[in-house]
Amino acid sequence: MDPAPARLAVAVKAQARALGFDACGITDASPPGSAPHFANWLAAGHHGEMAYLARNAARRVDPRKVLPGLRSVVCLAVSYPGDHDNPPPPPALRGVVARYARFTDYHDVLAARLRDLTAFLNGLGGAEARSLWYVDTGPVLERDLAQRAGLGFIGKHTNLLGRTLGNWCLLAEILTTVALAPDAPERNRCGTCARCLDACPTRAFVAPFVLDARRCISYLTIEHKGPIPLELRPALGTRIFGCDDCLAACPWNRFARAGRLMREHTRADLAAPDLIELLRLDAAAFKVRFAGTPMARAKRRGLLRNVGVALGNLGDPAALPALRQVAQDPDPLIGEHVRWAIERIEAP
Ligand code: SF4
Ligand code: SF4
């Protein structure tokens, strides 16, 4: 066997570690075996409004269509602090934010490191080398590739988890024309466990490994642009951006150790935001408050919609004055959710 791919793989992994990535594995260019599963999921409409998933499905199931001449995929993970580092919010008029979002936007944090690692890799590969890096942004089935690269396995909750990474990890990858020695794939280690499926407050799992995004609080509070379905609003509780319940339920978290990188970018002000303060943000104040954070993605209208649901669920009359001020917001989406909250609080 040509010793170069093995030597280059060792060098890339060492550089990834030096840049702050907590795990790095390598897989080859072949299409992931999960293509039929992905096609069935799309056909069932479980992707909701995420139309881009269907639009680029043909490329997504075959990374060779993303980068012609592809030889290897470098899969990377960064783990972020779990519950022990970020205690749950106090029972006041405060919202719950998914743990990954309580940091500077990881896209920005990882992008600089991915650029450096890609330049390093191209330097190893010589003048002909070409590489593309992605952090969430690429048309690739990154969890499947990461499992094949040995980083961890896709749990019944459909996320990647690692034996030492646990569930609190962010993924990125570099597609490259440089040949690197692949790692051994990881196998699923869920066994008979079903804790994540049982933990879901909206019953979003159609079956193990099959998530109906349209019922998932992460989707509803972040990706979904319209009204939150009435029947699901109570189950949102005080979650205003994302949901961690299925991840938190997983017993593999016991073995997880958070890495250094994201900890350095903690945004303590995002752990349990004051719902009344959020309700009072106008468009300009929203931009300032959430610039450079994952929560900017929801935009003011999405976040205030979620805040309305959370305050309605809390049922505390102390929120009524602030809610009444926003009840006629020019954005009808916000107005409708805020009026729903008022009615719920005032209901006998
Ligand atoms: S993130 Fe929350 S709502 Fe979505 S599947 Fe997991 S537990 Fe259910
Ligand atoms: S909670 Fe259990 S079933 Fe779900 S991903 Fe973890 S090990 Fe698998």
Tab-separated table of C-alpha atoms and ligand atoms in Angstrom:
chain	number	residue	atom	x	y	z
A	1	MET	CA	0.000	0.000	0.000
A	2	ASP	CA	1.152	3.507	-0.805
A	3	PRO	CA	2.401	4.939	2.508
A	4	ALA	CA	1.587	8.539	1.497
A	5	PRO	CA	-2.190	8.484	2.254
A	6	ALA	CA	-1.520	7.103	5.741
A	7	ARG	CA	1.205	9.663	6.412
A	8	LEU	CA	-0.957	12.519	5.134
A	9	ALA	CA	-3.907	11.365	7.249
A	10	VAL	CA	-1.750	11.455	10.393
A	11	ALA	CA	-0.577	14.966	9.528
A	12	VAL	CA	-4.115	16.257	8.861
A	13	LYS	CA	-5.409	14.820	12.143
A	14	ALA	CA	-2.564	16.368	14.116
A	15	GLN	CA	-3.248	19.731	12.508
A	16	ALA	CA	-6.987	19.422	13.206
A	17	ARG	CA	-6.254	18.820	16.882
A	18	ALA	CA	-3.875	21.754	16.980
A	19	LEU	CA	-6.607	23.974	15.540
A	20	GLY	CA	-9.034	22.976	18.295
A	21	PHE	CA	-11.154	20.233	16.720
A	22	ASP	CA	-11.989	17.497	19.214
A	23	ALA	CA	-12.287	14.674	16.700
A	24	CYS	CA	-11.133	14.089	13.155
A	25	GLY	CA	-11.785	11.033	11.009
A	26	ILE	CA	-11.457	10.267	7.338
A	27	THR	CA	-13.644	8.411	4.885
A	28	ASP	CA	-13.469	7.734	1.183
A	29	ALA	CA	-15.423	9.322	-1.683
A	30	SER	CA	-18.131	6.679	-2.098
A	31	PRO	CA	-21.803	7.672	-1.616
A	32	PRO	CA	-23.260	7.035	1.843
A	33	GLY	CA	-25.431	3.924	2.062
A	34	SER	CA	-28.296	5.918	3.543
A	35	ALA	CA	-29.474	7.364	0.220
A	36	PRO	CA	-32.716	5.270	0.105
A	37	HIS	CA	-33.543	6.240	3.704
A	38	PHE	CA	-33.031	9.907	2.820
A	39	ALA	CA	-35.189	9.582	-0.330
A	40	ASN	CA	-38.029	7.978	1.679
A	41	TRP	CA	-37.783	10.722	4.305
A	42	LEU	CA	-38.092	13.413	1.648
A	43	ALA	CA	-40.923	11.591	-0.118
A	44	ALA	CA	-42.883	11.517	3.148
A	45	GLY	CA	-42.501	15.307	3.445
A	46	HIS	CA	-40.769	15.007	6.798
A	47	HIS	CA	-38.394	17.823	5.844
A	48	GLY	CA	-41.185	20.421	6.074
A	49	GLU	CA	-40.245	23.783	4.573
A	50	MET	CA	-36.560	22.881	4.170
A	51	ALA	CA	-36.987	22.685	0.401
A	52	TYR	CA	-33.243	22.993	-0.225
A	53	LEU	CA	-32.860	19.428	1.052
A	54	ALA	CA	-34.992	18.134	-1.806
A	55	ARG	CA	-33.560	20.555	-4.369
A	56	ASN	CA	-30.013	19.282	-4.059
A	57	ALA	CA	-30.836	15.689	-3.087
A	58	ALA	CA	-28.948	14.146	-6.019
A	59	ARG	CA	-25.710	15.865	-4.988
A	60	ARG	CA	-26.347	15.307	-1.305
A	61	VAL	CA	-26.362	11.520	-1.688
A	62	ASP	CA	-23.185	11.472	-3.788
A	63	PRO	CA	-20.308	13.705	-2.637
A	64	ARG	CA	-18.440	13.037	-5.897
A	65	LYS	CA	-21.033	15.291	-7.561
A	66	VAL	CA	-20.123	18.084	-5.142
A	67	LEU	CA	-16.389	17.987	-5.865
A	68	PRO	CA	-15.281	16.289	-9.093
A	69	GLY	CA	-12.143	14.230	-8.480
A	70	LEU	CA	-13.069	13.737	-4.807
A	71	ARG	CA	-10.833	11.186	-3.075
A	72	SER	CA	-11.426	11.712	0.631
A	73	VAL	CA	-13.699	13.403	3.137
A	74	VAL	CA	-12.189	14.746	6.360
A	75	CYS	CA	-14.921	14.710	9.032
A	76	LEU	CA	-14.510	16.951	12.042
A	77	ALA	CA	-16.299	17.457	15.332
A	78	VAL	CA	-16.164	20.013	18.098
A	79	SER	CA	-17.876	19.249	21.383
A	80	TYR	CA	-19.521	21.961	23.432
A	81	PRO	CA	-20.372	22.063	27.125
A	82	GLY	CA	-23.494	20.175	28.171
A	83	ASP	CA	-25.859	20.641	31.091
A	84	HIS	CA	-23.247	20.544	33.854
A	85	ASP	CA	-21.734	23.732	32.485
A	86	ASN	CA	-24.969	25.500	31.688
A	87	PRO	CA	-27.523	24.908	34.424
A	88	PRO	CA	-31.203	25.152	33.505
A	89	PRO	CA	-32.787	28.584	33.733
A	90	PRO	CA	-34.488	29.730	36.902
A	91	PRO	CA	-38.308	29.479	36.981
A	92	ALA	CA	-39.034	33.121	36.162
A	93	LEU	CA	-40.136	34.843	32.956
A	94	ARG	CA	-37.185	33.405	31.120
A	95	GLY	CA	-36.810	31.322	28.006
A	96	VAL	CA	-34.834	28.188	27.257
A	97	VAL	CA	-32.287	28.244	24.441
A	98	ALA	CA	-30.725	25.105	22.967
A	99	ARG	CA	-27.262	24.555	24.345
A	100	TYR	CA	-25.427	24.843	21.039
A	101	ALA	CA	-26.880	28.330	20.617
A	102	ARG	CA	-25.467	29.708	23.879
A	103	PHE	CA	-22.191	30.558	22.164
A	104	THR	CA	-20.923	32.822	19.444
A	105	ASP	CA	-22.221	31.410	16.161
A	106	TYR	CA	-20.267	28.190	15.636
A	107	HIS	CA	-20.284	28.756	11.881
A	108	ASP	CA	-18.026	31.760	12.465
A	109	VAL	CA	-15.908	30.024	15.117
A	110	LEU	CA	-15.271	26.978	12.943
A	111	ALA	CA	-14.945	28.772	9.603
A	112	ALA	CA	-11.565	30.315	10.392
A	113	ARG	CA	-10.197	26.941	11.534
A	114	LEU	CA	-11.632	25.133	8.530
A	115	ARG	CA	-9.971	27.637	6.220
A	116	ASP	CA	-6.628	27.016	7.914
A	117	LEU	CA	-7.024	23.242	7.821
A	118	THR	CA	-8.059	23.315	4.159
A	119	ALA	CA	-4.995	25.389	3.252
A	120	PHE	CA	-2.812	22.937	5.188
A	121	LEU	CA	-4.393	19.995	3.369
A	122	ASN	CA	-3.981	21.580	-0.058
A	123	GLY	CA	-0.372	22.306	0.835
A	124	LEU	CA	0.177	18.612	1.543
A	125	GLY	CA	-1.538	17.602	-1.689
A	126	GLY	CA	0.495	19.821	-4.001
A	127	ALA	CA	-0.426	22.188	-6.801
A	128	GLU	CA	-3.318	20.076	-8.157
A	129	ALA	CA	-5.099	19.693	-4.824
A	130	ARG	CA	-8.619	21.072	-4.470
A	131	SER	CA	-10.732	21.037	-1.344
A	132	LEU	CA	-14.083	22.395	-0.156
A	133	TRP	CA	-15.024	22.912	3.482
A	134	TYR	CA	-18.499	23.027	4.976
A	135	VAL	CA	-20.025	23.663	8.320
A	136	ASP	CA	-23.729	22.862	7.896
A	137	THR	CA	-23.693	24.652	4.583
A	138	GLY	CA	-22.817	21.854	2.191
A	139	PRO	CA	-25.036	19.496	0.224
A	140	VAL	CA	-23.664	16.417	1.984
A	141	LEU	CA	-25.098	13.825	4.365
A	142	GLU	CA	-22.576	14.813	6.998
A	143	ARG	CA	-23.768	12.536	9.795
A	144	ASP	CA	-23.542	9.486	7.570
A	145	LEU	CA	-20.078	10.461	6.403
A	146	ALA	CA	-18.999	11.137	9.993
A	147	GLN	CA	-20.171	7.687	11.091
A	148	ARG	CA	-18.258	6.108	8.224
A	149	ALA	CA	-15.198	8.135	9.262
A	150	GLY	CA	-15.467	6.619	12.742
A	151	LEU	CA	-16.388	9.810	14.626
A	152	GLY	CA	-19.479	8.291	16.192
A	153	PHE	CA	-22.816	6.832	15.206
A	154	ILE	CA	-26.242	8.119	14.254
A	155	GLY	CA	-28.518	7.471	17.203
A	156	LYS	CA	-32.216	6.709	17.076
A	157	HIS	CA	-32.726	10.462	17.516
A	158	THR	CA	-31.030	10.897	14.101
A	159	ASN	CA	-28.105	12.934	15.440
A	160	LEU	CA	-24.504	11.894	15.518
A	161	LEU	CA	-23.118	10.973	18.908
A	162	GLY	CA	-19.711	9.715	19.833
A	163	ARG	CA	-18.581	7.437	22.604
A	164	THR	CA	-16.391	10.222	23.989
A	165	LEU	CA	-18.048	13.177	22.263
A	166	GLY	CA	-21.490	12.342	23.594
A	167	ASN	CA	-24.377	14.156	21.920
A	168	TRP	CA	-23.123	17.709	22.343
A	169	CYS	CA	-21.099	18.056	19.179
A	170	LEU	CA	-20.987	20.165	16.043
A	171	LEU	CA	-19.913	18.725	12.720
A	172	ALA	CA	-17.917	20.047	9.792
A	173	GLU	CA	-16.161	18.426	6.855
A	174	ILE	CA	-13.604	19.008	4.127
A	175	LEU	CA	-14.068	17.339	0.755
A	176	THR	CA	-10.722	16.954	-0.969
A	177	THR	CA	-9.034	15.539	-4.047
A	178	VAL	CA	-6.097	14.524	-1.832
A	179	ALA	CA	-5.997	10.779	-1.083
A	180	LEU	CA	-5.963	10.141	2.671
A	181	ALA	CA	-6.118	6.787	4.456
A	182	PRO	CA	-9.699	6.175	5.638
A	183	ASP	CA	-10.657	5.240	9.196
A	184	ALA	CA	-12.803	2.308	10.243
A	185	PRO	CA	-16.528	3.128	10.451
A	186	GLU	CA	-18.309	3.220	13.797
A	187	ARG	CA	-21.371	1.006	14.344
A	188	ASN	CA	-24.648	1.924	15.986
A	189	ARG	CA	-24.554	1.370	19.745
A	190	CYS	CA	-28.136	2.221	20.770
A	191	GLY	CA	-29.058	-1.377	21.499
A	192	THR	CA	-32.538	-1.629	23.032
A	193	CYS	CA	-32.417	1.922	24.435
A	194	ALA	CA	-35.208	4.267	23.353
A	195	ARG	CA	-34.807	7.079	25.864
A	196	CYS	CA	-34.497	9.811	23.255
A	197	LEU	CA	-37.683	8.716	21.499
A	198	ASP	CA	-39.613	8.681	24.773
A	199	ALA	CA	-38.226	12.088	25.802
A	200	CYS	CA	-39.617	14.001	22.823
A	201	PRO	CA	-42.342	16.390	23.999
A	202	THR	CA	-44.033	16.596	20.581
A	203	ARG	CA	-43.755	12.919	19.563
A	204	ALA	CA	-41.720	13.956	16.541
A	205	PHE	CA	-40.210	10.513	15.930
A	206	VAL	CA	-42.252	8.481	13.479
A	207	ALA	CA	-40.000	5.503	14.223
A	208	PRO	CA	-36.449	4.998	15.469
A	209	PHE	CA	-34.112	6.919	13.130
A	210	VAL	CA	-37.053	8.737	11.482
A	211	LEU	CA	-37.783	12.300	12.556
A	212	ASP	CA	-40.758	14.246	11.268
A	213	ALA	CA	-39.168	17.691	11.343
A	214	ARG	CA	-42.598	19.307	11.114
A	215	ARG	CA	-43.272	18.264	14.715
A	216	CYS	CA	-39.770	18.968	16.050
A	217	ILE	CA	-39.378	22.018	18.288
A	218	SER	CA	-35.923	22.738	16.860
A	219	TYR	CA	-37.442	23.004	13.408
A	220	LEU	CA	-40.547	24.867	14.534
A	221	THR	CA	-38.663	27.504	16.525
A	222	ILE	CA	-35.785	28.060	14.071
A	223	GLU	CA	-36.424	26.929	10.479
A	224	HIS	CA	-40.198	27.221	10.274
A	225	LYS	CA	-41.330	30.628	9.097
A	226	GLY	CA	-45.094	30.506	9.679
A	227	PRO	CA	-47.344	30.097	12.708
A	228	ILE	CA	-46.584	27.398	15.244
A	229	PRO	CA	-49.399	24.822	14.937
A	230	LEU	CA	-51.903	25.433	17.726
A	231	GLU	CA	-51.901	21.824	18.904
A	232	LEU	CA	-48.107	21.864	19.381
A	233	ARG	CA	-47.799	25.225	21.169
A	234	PRO	CA	-48.294	23.879	24.715
A	235	ALA	CA	-45.535	21.301	24.192
A	236	LEU	CA	-43.013	24.030	23.418
A	237	GLY	CA	-43.039	25.052	27.066
A	238	THR	CA	-40.553	27.906	27.469
A	239	ARG	CA	-38.261	26.810	24.630
A	240	ILE	CA	-37.720	29.843	22.439
A	241	PHE	CA	-34.860	28.588	20.262
A	242	GLY	CA	-34.327	24.889	19.645
A	243	CYS	CA	-34.760	21.883	21.909
A	244	ASP	CA	-32.311	19.535	23.597
A	245	ASP	CA	-34.583	16.923	25.140
A	246	CYS	CA	-33.704	13.969	22.916
A	247	LEU	CA	-29.990	14.745	23.117
A	248	ALA	CA	-30.065	15.227	26.882
A	249	ALA	CA	-31.825	11.901	27.408
A	250	CYS	CA	-29.003	9.870	25.888
A	251	PRO	CA	-26.985	7.771	28.342
A	252	TRP	CA	-23.842	8.163	26.250
A	253	ASN	CA	-23.533	11.738	27.556
A	254	ARG	CA	-22.084	10.233	30.740
A	255	PHE	CA	-18.825	9.667	28.905
A	256	ALA	CA	-18.696	13.017	27.117
A	257	ARG	CA	-16.022	15.595	27.745
A	258	ALA	CA	-16.543	19.105	26.425
A	259	GLY	CA	-13.730	20.531	24.329
A	260	ARG	CA	-11.985	23.835	24.796
A	261	LEU	CA	-12.947	25.681	21.641
A	262	MET	CA	-16.617	26.516	22.147
A	263	ARG	CA	-16.197	27.094	25.863
A	264	GLU	CA	-14.036	30.080	24.995
A	265	HIS	CA	-16.972	31.507	23.036
A	266	THR	CA	-19.654	31.140	25.702
A	267	ARG	CA	-22.365	33.818	25.659
A	268	ALA	CA	-23.765	33.724	29.178
A	269	ASP	CA	-26.446	36.254	28.198
A	270	LEU	CA	-28.043	33.658	25.912
A	271	ALA	CA	-28.465	30.911	28.498
A	272	ALA	CA	-31.797	32.083	29.918
A	273	PRO	CA	-32.918	35.322	28.259
A	274	ASP	CA	-35.526	37.526	29.902
A	275	LEU	CA	-38.686	37.067	27.826
A	276	ILE	CA	-40.043	40.539	28.523
A	277	GLU	CA	-36.777	42.109	27.408
A	278	LEU	CA	-36.958	40.102	24.176
A	279	LEU	CA	-40.547	41.124	23.602
A	280	ARG	CA	-39.489	44.783	23.667
A	281	LEU	CA	-36.788	44.463	21.006
A	282	ASP	CA	-37.481	46.395	17.841
A	283	ALA	CA	-35.770	45.417	14.590
A	284	ALA	CA	-32.641	47.487	15.226
A	285	ALA	CA	-32.279	46.347	18.832
A	286	PHE	CA	-32.754	42.712	17.785
A	287	LYS	CA	-29.872	43.006	15.330
A	288	VAL	CA	-27.558	44.424	17.954
A	289	ARG	CA	-28.597	41.889	20.621
A	290	PHE	CA	-28.088	38.800	18.459
A	291	ALA	CA	-25.388	39.798	15.949
A	292	GLY	CA	-22.891	36.961	15.579
A	293	THR	CA	-25.038	34.436	17.452
A	294	PRO	CA	-27.045	31.473	16.133
A	295	MET	CA	-30.238	33.143	17.366
A	296	ALA	CA	-30.040	35.759	14.631
A	297	ARG	CA	-31.259	32.998	12.301
A	298	ALA	CA	-34.778	33.086	13.732
A	299	LYS	CA	-35.036	36.807	12.935
A	300	ARG	CA	-37.094	39.118	15.118
A	301	ARG	CA	-40.417	37.826	13.839
A	302	GLY	CA	-39.533	34.184	14.504
A	303	LEU	CA	-38.097	34.818	17.941
A	304	LEU	CA	-40.939	37.059	19.118
A	305	ARG	CA	-43.404	34.484	17.813
A	306	ASN	CA	-41.642	31.905	20.027
A	307	VAL	CA	-41.517	34.302	22.968
A	308	GLY	CA	-45.280	34.758	22.678
A	309	VAL	CA	-45.797	30.999	22.879
A	310	ALA	CA	-43.440	30.704	25.859
A	311	LEU	CA	-45.212	33.486	27.789
A	312	GLY	CA	-48.599	31.946	27.012
A	313	ASN	CA	-47.352	28.642	28.361
A	314	LEU	CA	-45.937	30.249	31.511
A	315	GLY	CA	-49.342	31.774	32.195
A	316	ASP	CA	-47.975	34.506	34.443
A	317	PRO	CA	-50.183	37.655	34.482
A	318	ALA	CA	-47.040	39.712	35.154
A	319	ALA	CA	-46.330	39.400	31.422
A	320	LEU	CA	-49.652	40.933	30.361
A	321	PRO	CA	-48.620	44.632	30.171
A	322	ALA	CA	-45.660	43.851	27.905
A	323	LEU	CA	-47.725	41.446	25.815
A	324	ARG	CA	-50.479	44.018	25.310
A	325	GLN	CA	-47.926	46.504	24.019
A	326	VAL	CA	-46.900	44.090	21.274
A	327	ALA	CA	-50.344	42.665	20.509
A	328	GLN	CA	-50.783	45.001	17.550
A	329	ASP	CA	-47.247	44.582	16.198
A	330	PRO	CA	-47.162	45.430	12.477
A	331	ASP	CA	-45.986	41.878	11.842
A	332	PRO	CA	-49.175	39.779	11.921
A	333	LEU	CA	-47.240	36.631	12.864
A	334	ILE	CA	-46.002	38.241	16.077
A	335	GLY	CA	-49.380	39.825	16.805
A	336	GLU	CA	-51.265	36.531	16.486
A	337	HIS	CA	-48.930	34.620	18.818
A	338	VAL	CA	-48.912	37.415	21.380
A	339	ARG	CA	-52.720	37.588	21.361
A	340	TRP	CA	-52.786	33.797	21.779
A	341	ALA	CA	-50.592	34.231	24.863
A	342	ILE	CA	-52.858	36.928	26.303
A	343	GLU	CA	-55.945	34.770	25.822
A	344	ARG	CA	-54.224	31.802	27.436
A	345	ILE	CA	-53.139	33.836	30.466
A	346	GLU	CA	-56.566	35.440	30.842
A	347	ALA	CA	-58.493	32.194	30.377
A	348	PRO	CA	-60.505	31.363	33.492
B	1	SF4	S1	-35.231	18.286	19.407
B	1	SF4	FE1	-36.931	18.163	20.902
B	1	SF4	S2	-38.798	18.212	19.682
B	1	SF4	FE2	-37.091	17.753	18.257
B	1	SF4	S3	-37.052	15.543	18.166
B	1	SF4	FE3	-35.623	16.127	19.799
B	1	SF4	S4	-36.867	16.061	21.682
B	1	SF4	FE4	-38.288	16.085	19.938
B	2	SF4	S1	-30.904	7.799	23.886
B	2	SF4	FE1	-30.579	5.631	23.532
B	2	SF4	S2	-31.620	5.227	21.591
B	2	SF4	FE2	-31.361	7.437	21.739
B	2	SF4	S3	-29.440	7.859	20.676
B	2	SF4	FE3	-28.920	7.596	22.846
B	2	SF4	S4	-28.403	5.407	23.015
B	2	SF4	FE4	-29.492	5.675	21.075
